[in-house]
Tab-separated table of C-alpha atoms in Angstrom:
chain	number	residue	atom	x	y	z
A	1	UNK	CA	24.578	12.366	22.176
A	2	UNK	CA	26.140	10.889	25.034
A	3	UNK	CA	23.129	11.341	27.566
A	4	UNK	CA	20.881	9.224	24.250
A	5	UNK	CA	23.449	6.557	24.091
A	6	UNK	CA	23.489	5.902	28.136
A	7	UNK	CA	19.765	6.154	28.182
A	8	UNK	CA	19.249	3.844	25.339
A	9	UNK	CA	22.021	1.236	26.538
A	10	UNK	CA	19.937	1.029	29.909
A	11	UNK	CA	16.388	0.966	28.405
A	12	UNK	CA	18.078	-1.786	26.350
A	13	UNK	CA	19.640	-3.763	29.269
A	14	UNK	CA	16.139	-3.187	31.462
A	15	UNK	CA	14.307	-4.843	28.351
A	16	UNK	CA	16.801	-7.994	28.750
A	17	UNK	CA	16.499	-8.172	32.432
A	18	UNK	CA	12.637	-8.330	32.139
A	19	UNK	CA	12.241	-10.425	29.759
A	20	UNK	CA	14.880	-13.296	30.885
A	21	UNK	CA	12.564	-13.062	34.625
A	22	UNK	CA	9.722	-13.507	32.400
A	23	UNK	CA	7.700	-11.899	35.259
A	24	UNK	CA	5.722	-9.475	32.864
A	25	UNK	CA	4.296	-10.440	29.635
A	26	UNK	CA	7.473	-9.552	27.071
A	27	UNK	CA	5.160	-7.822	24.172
A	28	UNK	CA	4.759	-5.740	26.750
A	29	UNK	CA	8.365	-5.002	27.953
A	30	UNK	CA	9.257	-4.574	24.674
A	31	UNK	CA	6.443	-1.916	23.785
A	32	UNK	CA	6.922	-0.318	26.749
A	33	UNK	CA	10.729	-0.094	26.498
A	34	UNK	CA	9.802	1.239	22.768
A	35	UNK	CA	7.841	3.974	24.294
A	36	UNK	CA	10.628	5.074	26.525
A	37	UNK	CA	12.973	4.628	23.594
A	38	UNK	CA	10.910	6.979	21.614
A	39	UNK	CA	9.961	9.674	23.905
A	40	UNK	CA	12.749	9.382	26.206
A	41	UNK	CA	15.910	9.016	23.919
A	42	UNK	CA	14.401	10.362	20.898
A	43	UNK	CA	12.348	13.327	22.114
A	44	UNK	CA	13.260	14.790	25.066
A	45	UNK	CA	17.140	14.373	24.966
A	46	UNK	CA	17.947	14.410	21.396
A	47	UNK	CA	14.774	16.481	20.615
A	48	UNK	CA	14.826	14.639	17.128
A	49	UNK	CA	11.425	14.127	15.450
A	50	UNK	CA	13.029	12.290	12.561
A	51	UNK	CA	14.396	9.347	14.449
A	52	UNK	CA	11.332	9.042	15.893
A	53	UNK	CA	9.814	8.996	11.861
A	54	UNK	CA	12.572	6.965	10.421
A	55	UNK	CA	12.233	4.396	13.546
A	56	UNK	CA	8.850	3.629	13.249
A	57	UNK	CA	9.658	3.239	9.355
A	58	UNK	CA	5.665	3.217	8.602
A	59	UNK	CA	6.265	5.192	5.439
A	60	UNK	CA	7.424	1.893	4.021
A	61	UNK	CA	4.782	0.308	3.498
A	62	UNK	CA	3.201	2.171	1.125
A	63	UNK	CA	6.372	2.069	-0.998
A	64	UNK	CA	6.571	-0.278	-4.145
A	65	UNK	CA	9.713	-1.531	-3.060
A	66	UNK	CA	8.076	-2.969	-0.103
A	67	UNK	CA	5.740	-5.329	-1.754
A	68	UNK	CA	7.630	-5.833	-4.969
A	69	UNK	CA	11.558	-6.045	-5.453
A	70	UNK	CA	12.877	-4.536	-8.850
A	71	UNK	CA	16.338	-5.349	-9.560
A	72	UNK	CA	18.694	-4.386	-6.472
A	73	UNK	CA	16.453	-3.305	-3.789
A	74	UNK	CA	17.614	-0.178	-1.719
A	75	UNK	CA	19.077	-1.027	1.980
A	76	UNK	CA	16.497	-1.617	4.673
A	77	UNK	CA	16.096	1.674	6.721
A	78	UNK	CA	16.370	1.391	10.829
A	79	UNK	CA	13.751	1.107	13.029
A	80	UNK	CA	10.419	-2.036	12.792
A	81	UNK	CA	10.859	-3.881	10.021
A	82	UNK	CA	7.600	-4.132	9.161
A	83	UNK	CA	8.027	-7.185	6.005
A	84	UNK	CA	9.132	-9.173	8.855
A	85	UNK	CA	5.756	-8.467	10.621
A	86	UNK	CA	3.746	-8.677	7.414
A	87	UNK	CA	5.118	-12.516	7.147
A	88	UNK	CA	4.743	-13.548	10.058
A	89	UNK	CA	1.270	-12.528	10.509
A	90	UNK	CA	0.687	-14.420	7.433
A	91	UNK	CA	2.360	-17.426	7.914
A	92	UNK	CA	1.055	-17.470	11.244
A	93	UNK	CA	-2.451	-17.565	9.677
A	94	UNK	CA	-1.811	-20.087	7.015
A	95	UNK	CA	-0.833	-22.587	10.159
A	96	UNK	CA	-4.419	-21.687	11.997
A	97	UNK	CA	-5.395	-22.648	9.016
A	98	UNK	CA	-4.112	-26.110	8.614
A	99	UNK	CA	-4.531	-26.953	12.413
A	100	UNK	CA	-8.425	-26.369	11.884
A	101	UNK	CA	-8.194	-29.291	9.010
A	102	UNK	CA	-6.158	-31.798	11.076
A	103	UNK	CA	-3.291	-31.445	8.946
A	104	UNK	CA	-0.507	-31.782	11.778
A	105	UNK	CA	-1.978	-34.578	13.557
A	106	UNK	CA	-2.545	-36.021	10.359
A	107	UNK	CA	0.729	-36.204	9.194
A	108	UNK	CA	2.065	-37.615	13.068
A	109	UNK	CA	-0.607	-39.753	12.441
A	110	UNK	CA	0.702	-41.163	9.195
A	111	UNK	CA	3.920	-41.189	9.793
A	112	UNK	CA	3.644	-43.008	13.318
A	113	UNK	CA	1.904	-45.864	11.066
A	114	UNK	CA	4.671	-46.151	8.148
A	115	UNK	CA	7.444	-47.500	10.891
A	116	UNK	CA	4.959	-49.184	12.406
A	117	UNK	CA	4.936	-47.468	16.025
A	118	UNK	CA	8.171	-49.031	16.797
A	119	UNK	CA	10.106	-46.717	19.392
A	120	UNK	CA	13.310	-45.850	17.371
A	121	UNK	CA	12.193	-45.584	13.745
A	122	UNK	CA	9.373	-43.364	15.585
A	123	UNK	CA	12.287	-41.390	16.894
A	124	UNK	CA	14.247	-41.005	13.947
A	125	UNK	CA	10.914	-39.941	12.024
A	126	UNK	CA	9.824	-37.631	13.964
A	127	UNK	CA	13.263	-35.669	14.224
A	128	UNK	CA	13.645	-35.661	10.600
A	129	UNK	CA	9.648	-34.269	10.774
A	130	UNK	CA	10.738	-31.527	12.877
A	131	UNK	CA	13.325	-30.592	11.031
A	132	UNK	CA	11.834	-30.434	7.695
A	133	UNK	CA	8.608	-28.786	8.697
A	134	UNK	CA	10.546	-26.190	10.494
A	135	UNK	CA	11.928	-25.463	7.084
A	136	UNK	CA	8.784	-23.936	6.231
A	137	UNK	CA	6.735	-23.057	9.469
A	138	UNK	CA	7.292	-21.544	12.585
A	139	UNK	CA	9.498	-23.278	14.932
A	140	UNK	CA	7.219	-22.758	17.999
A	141	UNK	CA	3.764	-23.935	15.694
A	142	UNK	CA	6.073	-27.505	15.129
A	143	UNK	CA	6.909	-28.300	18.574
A	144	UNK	CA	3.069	-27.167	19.676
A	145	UNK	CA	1.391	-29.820	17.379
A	146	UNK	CA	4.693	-32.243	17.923
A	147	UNK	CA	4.582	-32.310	21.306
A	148	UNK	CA	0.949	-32.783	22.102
A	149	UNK	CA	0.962	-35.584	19.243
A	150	UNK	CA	4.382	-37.268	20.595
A	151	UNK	CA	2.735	-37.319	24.364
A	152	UNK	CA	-0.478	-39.037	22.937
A	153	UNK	CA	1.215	-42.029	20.824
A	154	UNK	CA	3.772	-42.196	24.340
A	155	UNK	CA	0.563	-42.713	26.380
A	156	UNK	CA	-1.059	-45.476	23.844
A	157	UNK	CA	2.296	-46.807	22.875
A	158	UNK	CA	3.640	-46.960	26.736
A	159	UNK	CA	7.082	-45.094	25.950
A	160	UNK	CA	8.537	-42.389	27.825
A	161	UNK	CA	8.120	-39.206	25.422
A	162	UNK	CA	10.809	-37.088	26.583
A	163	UNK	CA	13.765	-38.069	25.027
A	164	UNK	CA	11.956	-37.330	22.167
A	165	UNK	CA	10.142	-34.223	22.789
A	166	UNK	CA	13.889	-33.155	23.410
A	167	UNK	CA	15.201	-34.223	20.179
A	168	UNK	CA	12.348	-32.680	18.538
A	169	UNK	CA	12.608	-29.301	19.905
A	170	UNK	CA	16.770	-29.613	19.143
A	171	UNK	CA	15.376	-30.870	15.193
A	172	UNK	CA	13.017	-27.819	14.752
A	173	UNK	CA	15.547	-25.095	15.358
A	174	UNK	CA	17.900	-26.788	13.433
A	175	UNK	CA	15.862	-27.346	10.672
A	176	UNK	CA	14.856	-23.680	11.237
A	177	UNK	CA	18.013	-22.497	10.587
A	178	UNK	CA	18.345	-23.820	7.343
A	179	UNK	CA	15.784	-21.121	5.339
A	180	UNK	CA	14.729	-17.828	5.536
A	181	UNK	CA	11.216	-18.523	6.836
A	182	UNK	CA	12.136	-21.253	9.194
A	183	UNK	CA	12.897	-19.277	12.597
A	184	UNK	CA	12.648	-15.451	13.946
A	185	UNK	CA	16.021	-14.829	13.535
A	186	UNK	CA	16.460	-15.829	9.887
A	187	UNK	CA	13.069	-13.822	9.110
A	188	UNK	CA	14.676	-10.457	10.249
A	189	UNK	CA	18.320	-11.321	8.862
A	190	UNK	CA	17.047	-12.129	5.758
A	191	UNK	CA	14.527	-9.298	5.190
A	192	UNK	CA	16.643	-7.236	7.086
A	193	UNK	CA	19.951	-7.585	4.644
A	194	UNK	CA	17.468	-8.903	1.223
A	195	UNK	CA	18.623	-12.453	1.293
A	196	UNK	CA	16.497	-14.667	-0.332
A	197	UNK	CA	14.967	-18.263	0.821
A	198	UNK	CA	16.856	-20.082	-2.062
A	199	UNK	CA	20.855	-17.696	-0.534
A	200	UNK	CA	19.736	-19.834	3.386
A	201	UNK	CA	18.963	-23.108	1.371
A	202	UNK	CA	22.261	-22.722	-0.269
A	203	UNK	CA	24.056	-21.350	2.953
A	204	UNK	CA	22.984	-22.232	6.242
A	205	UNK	CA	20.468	-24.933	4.776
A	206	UNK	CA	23.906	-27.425	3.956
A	207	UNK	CA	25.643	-26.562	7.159
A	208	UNK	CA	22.008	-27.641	8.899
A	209	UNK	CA	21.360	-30.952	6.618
A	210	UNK	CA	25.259	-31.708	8.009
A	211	UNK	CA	24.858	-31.059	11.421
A	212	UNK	CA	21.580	-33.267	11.320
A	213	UNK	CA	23.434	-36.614	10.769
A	214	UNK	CA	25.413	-35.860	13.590
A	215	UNK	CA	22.683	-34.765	15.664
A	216	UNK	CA	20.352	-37.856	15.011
A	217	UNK	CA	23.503	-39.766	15.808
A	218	UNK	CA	24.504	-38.236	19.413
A	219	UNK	CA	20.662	-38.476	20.097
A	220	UNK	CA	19.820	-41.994	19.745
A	221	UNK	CA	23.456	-42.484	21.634
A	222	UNK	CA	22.294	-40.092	23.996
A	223	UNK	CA	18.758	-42.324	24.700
A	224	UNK	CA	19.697	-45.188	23.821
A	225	UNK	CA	18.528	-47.047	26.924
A	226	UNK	CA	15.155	-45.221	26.819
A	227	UNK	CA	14.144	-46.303	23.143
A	228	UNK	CA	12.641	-49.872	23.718
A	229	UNK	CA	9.710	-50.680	22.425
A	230	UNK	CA	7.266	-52.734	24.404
A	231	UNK	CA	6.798	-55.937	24.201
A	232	UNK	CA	3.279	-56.067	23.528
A	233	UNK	CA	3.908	-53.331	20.823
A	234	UNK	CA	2.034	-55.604	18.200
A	235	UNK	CA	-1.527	-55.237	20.018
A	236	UNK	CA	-0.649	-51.996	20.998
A	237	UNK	CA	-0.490	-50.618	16.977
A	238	UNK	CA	-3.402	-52.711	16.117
A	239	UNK	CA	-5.235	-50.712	18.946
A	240	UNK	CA	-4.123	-46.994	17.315
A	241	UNK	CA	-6.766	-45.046	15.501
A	242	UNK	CA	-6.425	-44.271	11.774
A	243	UNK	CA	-4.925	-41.065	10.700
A	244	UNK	CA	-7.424	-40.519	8.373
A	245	UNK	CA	-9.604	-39.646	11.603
A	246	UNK	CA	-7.301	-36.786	12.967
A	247	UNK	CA	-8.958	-34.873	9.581
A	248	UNK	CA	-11.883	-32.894	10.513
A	249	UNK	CA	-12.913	-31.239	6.951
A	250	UNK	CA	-11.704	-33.202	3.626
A	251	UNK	CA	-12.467	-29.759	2.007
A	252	UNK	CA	-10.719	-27.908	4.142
A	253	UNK	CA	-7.690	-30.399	4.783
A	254	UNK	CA	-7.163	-29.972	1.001
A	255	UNK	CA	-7.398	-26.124	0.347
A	256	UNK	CA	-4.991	-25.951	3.319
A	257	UNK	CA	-2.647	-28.259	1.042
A	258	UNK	CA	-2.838	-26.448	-1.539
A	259	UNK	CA	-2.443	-23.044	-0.075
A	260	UNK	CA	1.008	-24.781	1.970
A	261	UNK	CA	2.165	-25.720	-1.436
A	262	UNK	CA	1.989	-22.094	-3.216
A	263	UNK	CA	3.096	-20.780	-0.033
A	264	UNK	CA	6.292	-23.055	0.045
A	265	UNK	CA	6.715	-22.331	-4.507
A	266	UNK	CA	6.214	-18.542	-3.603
A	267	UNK	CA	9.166	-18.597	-0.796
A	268	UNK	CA	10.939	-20.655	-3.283
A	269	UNK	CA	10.635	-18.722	-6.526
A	270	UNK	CA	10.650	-15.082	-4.546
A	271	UNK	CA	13.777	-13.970	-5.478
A	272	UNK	CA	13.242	-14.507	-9.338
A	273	UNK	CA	9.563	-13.487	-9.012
A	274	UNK	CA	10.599	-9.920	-7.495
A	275	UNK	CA	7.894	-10.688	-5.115
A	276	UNK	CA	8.709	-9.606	-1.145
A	277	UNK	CA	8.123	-12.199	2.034
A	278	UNK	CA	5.795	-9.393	2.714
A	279	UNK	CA	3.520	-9.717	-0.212
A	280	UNK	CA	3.401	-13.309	0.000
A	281	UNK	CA	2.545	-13.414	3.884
A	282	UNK	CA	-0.232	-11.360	3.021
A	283	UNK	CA	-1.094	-13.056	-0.265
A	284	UNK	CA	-1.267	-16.402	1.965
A	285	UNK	CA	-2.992	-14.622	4.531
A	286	UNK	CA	-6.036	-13.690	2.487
A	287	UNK	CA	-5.999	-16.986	0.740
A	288	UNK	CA	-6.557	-18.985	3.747
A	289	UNK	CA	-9.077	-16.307	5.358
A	290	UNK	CA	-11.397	-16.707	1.572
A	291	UNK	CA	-11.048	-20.740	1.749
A	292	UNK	CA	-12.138	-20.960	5.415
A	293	UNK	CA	-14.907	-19.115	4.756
A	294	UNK	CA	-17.353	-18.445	8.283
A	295	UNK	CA	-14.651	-19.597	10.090
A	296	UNK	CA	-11.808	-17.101	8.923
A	297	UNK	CA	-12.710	-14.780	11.700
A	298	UNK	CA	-12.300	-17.615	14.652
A	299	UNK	CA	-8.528	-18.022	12.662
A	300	UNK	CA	-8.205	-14.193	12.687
A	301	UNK	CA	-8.683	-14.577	16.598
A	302	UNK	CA	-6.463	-17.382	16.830
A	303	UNK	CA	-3.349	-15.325	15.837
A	304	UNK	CA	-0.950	-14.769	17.840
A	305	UNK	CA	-1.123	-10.776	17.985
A	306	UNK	CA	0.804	-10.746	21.117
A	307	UNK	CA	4.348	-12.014	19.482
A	308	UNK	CA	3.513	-9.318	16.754
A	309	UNK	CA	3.656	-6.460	19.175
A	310	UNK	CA	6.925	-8.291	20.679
A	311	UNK	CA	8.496	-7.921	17.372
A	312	UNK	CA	7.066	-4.034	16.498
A	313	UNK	CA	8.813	-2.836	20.477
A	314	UNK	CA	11.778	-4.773	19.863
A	315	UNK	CA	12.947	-3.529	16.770
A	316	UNK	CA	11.970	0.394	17.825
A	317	UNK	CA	14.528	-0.611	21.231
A	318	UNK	CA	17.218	-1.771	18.755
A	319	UNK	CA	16.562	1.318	16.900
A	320	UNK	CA	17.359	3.564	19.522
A	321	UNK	CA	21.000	1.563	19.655
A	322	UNK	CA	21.245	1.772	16.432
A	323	UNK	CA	20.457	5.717	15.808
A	324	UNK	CA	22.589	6.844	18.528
A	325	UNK	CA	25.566	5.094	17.353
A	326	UNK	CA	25.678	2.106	20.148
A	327	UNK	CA	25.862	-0.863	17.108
A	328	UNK	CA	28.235	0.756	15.307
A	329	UNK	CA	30.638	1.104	18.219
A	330	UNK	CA	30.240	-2.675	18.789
A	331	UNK	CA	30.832	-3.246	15.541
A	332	UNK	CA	34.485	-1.317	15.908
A	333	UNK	CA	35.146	-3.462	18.960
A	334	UNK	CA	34.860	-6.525	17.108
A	335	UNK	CA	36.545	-5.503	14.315
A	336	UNK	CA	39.356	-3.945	16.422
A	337	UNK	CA	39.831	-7.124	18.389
A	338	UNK	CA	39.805	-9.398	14.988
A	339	UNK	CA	42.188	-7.364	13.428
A	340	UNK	CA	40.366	-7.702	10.154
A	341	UNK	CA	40.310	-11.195	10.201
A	342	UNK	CA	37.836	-12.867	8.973
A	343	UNK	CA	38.548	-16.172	10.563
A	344	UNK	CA	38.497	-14.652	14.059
A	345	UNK	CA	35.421	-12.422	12.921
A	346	UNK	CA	33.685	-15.300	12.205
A	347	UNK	CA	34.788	-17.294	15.633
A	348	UNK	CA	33.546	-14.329	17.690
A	349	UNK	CA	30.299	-13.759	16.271
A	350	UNK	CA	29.295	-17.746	16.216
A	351	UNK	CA	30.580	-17.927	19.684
A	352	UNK	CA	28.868	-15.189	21.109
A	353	UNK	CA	25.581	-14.968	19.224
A	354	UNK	CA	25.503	-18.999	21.135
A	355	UNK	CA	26.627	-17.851	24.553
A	356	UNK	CA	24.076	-15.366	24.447
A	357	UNK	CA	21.200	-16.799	22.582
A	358	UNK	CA	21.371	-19.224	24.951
A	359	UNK	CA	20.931	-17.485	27.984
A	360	UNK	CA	18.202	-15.199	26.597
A	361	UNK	CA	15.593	-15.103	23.995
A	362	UNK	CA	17.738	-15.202	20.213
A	363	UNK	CA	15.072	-12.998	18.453
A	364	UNK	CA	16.318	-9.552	20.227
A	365	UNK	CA	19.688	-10.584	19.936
A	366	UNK	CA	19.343	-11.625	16.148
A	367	UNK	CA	17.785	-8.040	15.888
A	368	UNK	CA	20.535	-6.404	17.726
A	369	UNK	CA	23.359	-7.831	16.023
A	370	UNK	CA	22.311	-7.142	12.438
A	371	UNK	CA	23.277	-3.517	12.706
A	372	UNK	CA	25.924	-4.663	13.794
A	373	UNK	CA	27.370	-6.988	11.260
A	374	UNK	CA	26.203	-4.338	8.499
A	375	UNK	CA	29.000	-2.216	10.071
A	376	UNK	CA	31.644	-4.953	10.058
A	377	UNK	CA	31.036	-5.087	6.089
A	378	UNK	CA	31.014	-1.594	5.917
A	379	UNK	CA	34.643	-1.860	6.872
A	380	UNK	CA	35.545	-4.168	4.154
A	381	UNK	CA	34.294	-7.606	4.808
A	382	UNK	CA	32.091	-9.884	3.430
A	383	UNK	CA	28.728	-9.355	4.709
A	384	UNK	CA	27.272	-12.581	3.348
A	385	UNK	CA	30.041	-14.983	5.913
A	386	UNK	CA	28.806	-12.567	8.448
A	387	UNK	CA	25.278	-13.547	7.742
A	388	UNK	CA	25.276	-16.977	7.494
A	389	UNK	CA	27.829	-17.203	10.921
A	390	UNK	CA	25.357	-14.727	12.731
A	391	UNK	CA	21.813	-16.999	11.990
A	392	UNK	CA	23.791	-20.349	12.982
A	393	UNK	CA	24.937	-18.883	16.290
A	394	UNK	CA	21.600	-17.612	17.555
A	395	UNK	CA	19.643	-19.697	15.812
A	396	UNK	CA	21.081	-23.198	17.164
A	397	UNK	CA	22.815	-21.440	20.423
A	398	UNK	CA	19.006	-20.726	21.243
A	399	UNK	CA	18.748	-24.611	21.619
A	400	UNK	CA	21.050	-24.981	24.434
A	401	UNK	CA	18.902	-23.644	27.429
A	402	UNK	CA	14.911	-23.799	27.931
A	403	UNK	CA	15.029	-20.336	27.476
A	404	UNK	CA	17.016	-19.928	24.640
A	405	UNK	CA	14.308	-19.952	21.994
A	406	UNK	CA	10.302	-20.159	22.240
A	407	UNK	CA	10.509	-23.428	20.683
A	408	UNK	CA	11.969	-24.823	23.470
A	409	UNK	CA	9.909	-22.468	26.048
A	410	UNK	CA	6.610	-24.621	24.195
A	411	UNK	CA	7.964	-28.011	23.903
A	412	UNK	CA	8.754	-28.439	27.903
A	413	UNK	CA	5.209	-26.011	28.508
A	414	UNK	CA	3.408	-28.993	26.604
A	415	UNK	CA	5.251	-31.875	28.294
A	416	UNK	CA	4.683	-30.073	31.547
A	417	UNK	CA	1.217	-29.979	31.491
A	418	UNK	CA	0.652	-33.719	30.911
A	419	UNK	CA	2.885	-34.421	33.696
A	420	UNK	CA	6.605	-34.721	32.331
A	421	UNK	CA	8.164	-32.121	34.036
A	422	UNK	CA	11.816	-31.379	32.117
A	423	UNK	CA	13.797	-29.242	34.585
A	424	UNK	CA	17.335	-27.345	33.475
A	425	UNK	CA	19.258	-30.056	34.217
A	426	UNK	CA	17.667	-33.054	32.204
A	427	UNK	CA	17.613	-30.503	29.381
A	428	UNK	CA	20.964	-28.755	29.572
A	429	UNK	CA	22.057	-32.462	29.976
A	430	UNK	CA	21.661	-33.549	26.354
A	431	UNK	CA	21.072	-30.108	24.715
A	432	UNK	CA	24.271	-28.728	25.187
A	433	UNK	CA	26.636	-30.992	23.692
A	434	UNK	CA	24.024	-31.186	20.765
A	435	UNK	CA	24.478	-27.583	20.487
A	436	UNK	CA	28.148	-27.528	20.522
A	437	UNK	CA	28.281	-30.748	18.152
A	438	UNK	CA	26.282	-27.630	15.312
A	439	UNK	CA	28.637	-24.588	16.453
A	440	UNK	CA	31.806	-26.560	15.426
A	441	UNK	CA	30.378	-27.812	12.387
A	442	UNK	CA	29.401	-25.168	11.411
A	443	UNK	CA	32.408	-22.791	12.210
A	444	UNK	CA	34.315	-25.730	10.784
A	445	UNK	CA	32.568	-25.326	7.171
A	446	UNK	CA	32.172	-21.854	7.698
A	447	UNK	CA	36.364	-21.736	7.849
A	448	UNK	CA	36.599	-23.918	5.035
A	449	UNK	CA	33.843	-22.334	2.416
A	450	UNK	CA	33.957	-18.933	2.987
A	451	UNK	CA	37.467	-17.894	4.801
């Protein structure tokens, strides 16, 4: 078991290394770390054919349990979570979707003409935009449409649009943070440990509708002396095009409305419905493939199948941790240096989970770690404070370095490529303190609710 542990501890660290250079495509570090992890660790030193089995989990799917919750549902085995993938593929559909109809630009669109294209209530707007639409979509899909629309109003509006491409990527992963389906790491915490969207709303949804005053505070502090309108802003608005012309199908722009909607009740409702996150991605999925008709095979090719094999070799990696007995001896660390306290518990994990989501990628860590706080509560304490302490950490710690989440790996991609280059140092400049202003909030309420 030894010779499994070392060898899984370095395919693990390799994967890390790689991906942080982000020299090779990282779907396919992480499938061919998985490979290793399989044949390597599982087959020809522990000679085990059922860790290979229960890793790749692909039994299931074809379980009732999978697709339809019961009562208490059994404990999620090791190895790919495949609900996770199931959602995301859906949800990542559902947004192809409603970019074909205009619906993002759109709603810039309309909300850039309510303040009337004046710099700060712009700002404001579109942070709170961020936020709430990263309640329900992918953090990365946000900033993508954000971005682009926030460098086009900058260019007829004659504003500089970092300061709020910044914010905006800061807004999205906080507002991600606050439900299930709002960022990676929530996804495979709460479909990991059965957490429903309403237990994050509850949960990490009030520490994140908190931390946002402050946030939209520090911000317009923080770029203060960048948000001035122009003087000729008047003839500048009168000049904008209507938002009624960013839709390109009315048909289409409503179907994709509706679908959001039942997609948004469904994630609402799920855990008194029974239904999983995987039957709704799916249900979602095949609703917006019928309603776009010819054109569900051009959104079929639009997915992004490459963050989908990410996921599938990450979670066989942290599987190979986690079947040779490397996440549980963590797990004894921490709970050997806390002393069973659930203060200090709590301290380490937010603390941490930042440092490091902020120096790599938070969806392998979020992965790694949920093994891990599993074993802390088999020990005696409450998994739920565990929960809620581990998705603020990587989830907002992610927000602190360009590299820290693929939100913010988008957002300065986008501004890049029209010319506003945001280097380390501009961003670490206002991002950090933002993210430290969340992790002592949150630790703060997290000391006062729940220890």
């Amino acid at each position: 078991m030894f010779a499994a542990q070392i060898l899984s501890v370095i395919i693990f660290i390799v994967m890390f290394i790689f991906i942080v250079m982000d020299k090779i495509e990282r779907h396919y570090v992480t499938l061919g770390c998985a490979a290793l992890t399989l044949f390597g660790v599982f087959g020809l030193v522990m000679r085990n054919l059922d860790a290979i089995w229960k890793t790749l989990n692909v039994k299931s799917i074809f379980t009732i349990g999978f697709w339809y919750e019961a009562g208490m549902a059994e404990e999620t085995a090791p190895g790919i979570n495949w609900a996770t993938i199931f959602f995301i593929a859906g949800m990542m559909i559902m947004v192809e979707g409603m970019a074909k109809a205009g619906f993002f630009r759109w709603l810039c669109m309309l909300l850039a003409k309510a303040v009337r294209y004046r710099t700060i209530p712009l700002f404001i707007a579109f942070m709170l935009m961020s936020f709430v639409l990263a309640m329900f979509i992918d953090s990365i899909t946000v900033i993508l449409f954000l971005a682009a629309v926030t460098i086009e109003l900058a260019k007829l509006l004659k504003f500089n649009p970092v300061p709020m491409i910044l914010s905006e990527i800061f807004c999205a992963n906080l507002g991600g943070s606050a439900t299930m389906c709002g960022d990676p790491p929530n996804i495979i915490i709460g479909t990991s440990l059965k957490y429903s969207f309403g237990d994050f709303v509850a949960n990490t949804g009030v520490m994140a509708a908190i931390s946002l005053v402050f946030i939209i505070i520090y911000f317009l502090l923080a770029f203060r002396k960048e948000l001035v309108s122009p003087a000729d802003i008047q003839d500048l608005a009168a000049a904008m095009p209507s938002p009624k012309e960013a839709i390109t199908s009315k048909k289409d722009f409503v179907l994709s409305c509706i679908i959001f909607g039942c997609a948004v009740v469904l994630l609402v409702t799920h855990a008194q419905t029974g239904l999983t996150v995987a039957f709704i991605g799916v249900v979602i999925a095949i609703f917006t493939l019928v309603a776009s008709g010819r054109y569900s095979l051009h959104i079929l090719k639009k997915v992004d199948y490459k963050t989908l094999l990410f996921f599938i070799g990450l979670f066989v990696v942290v599987g190979g941790l986690e079947e040779t007995g490397i996440l549980e001896m963590i797990a004894e660390w921490i709970g050997a240096v806390s002393q069973g306290n659930l203060k200090l518990m709590a301290a380490i994990i937010i603390l941490v989970s930042a440092v490091a989501s902020a120096l790599v990628d938070n969806i392998p860590f979020a992965a790694t770690m949920v093994p891990v706080i599993k074993s802390l509560a088999a020990q005696g304490v409450d998994l739920s404070t565990l929960a809620w302490t581990l998705s603020m950490g990587t989830d907002i710690g992610g927000s602190a370095t360009p590299i820290g989440a693929s939100a913010n790996v988008v957002g300065t991609s986008v501004a890049a490529k029209s010319g506003y280059m945001i280097g380390w140092g501009k961003y670490c400049k206002t991002a950090v303190p933002a993210t430290l202003i969340v992790i002592i909030t949150s630790m703060l309420i997290i000391f006062v609710r729940y220890c």
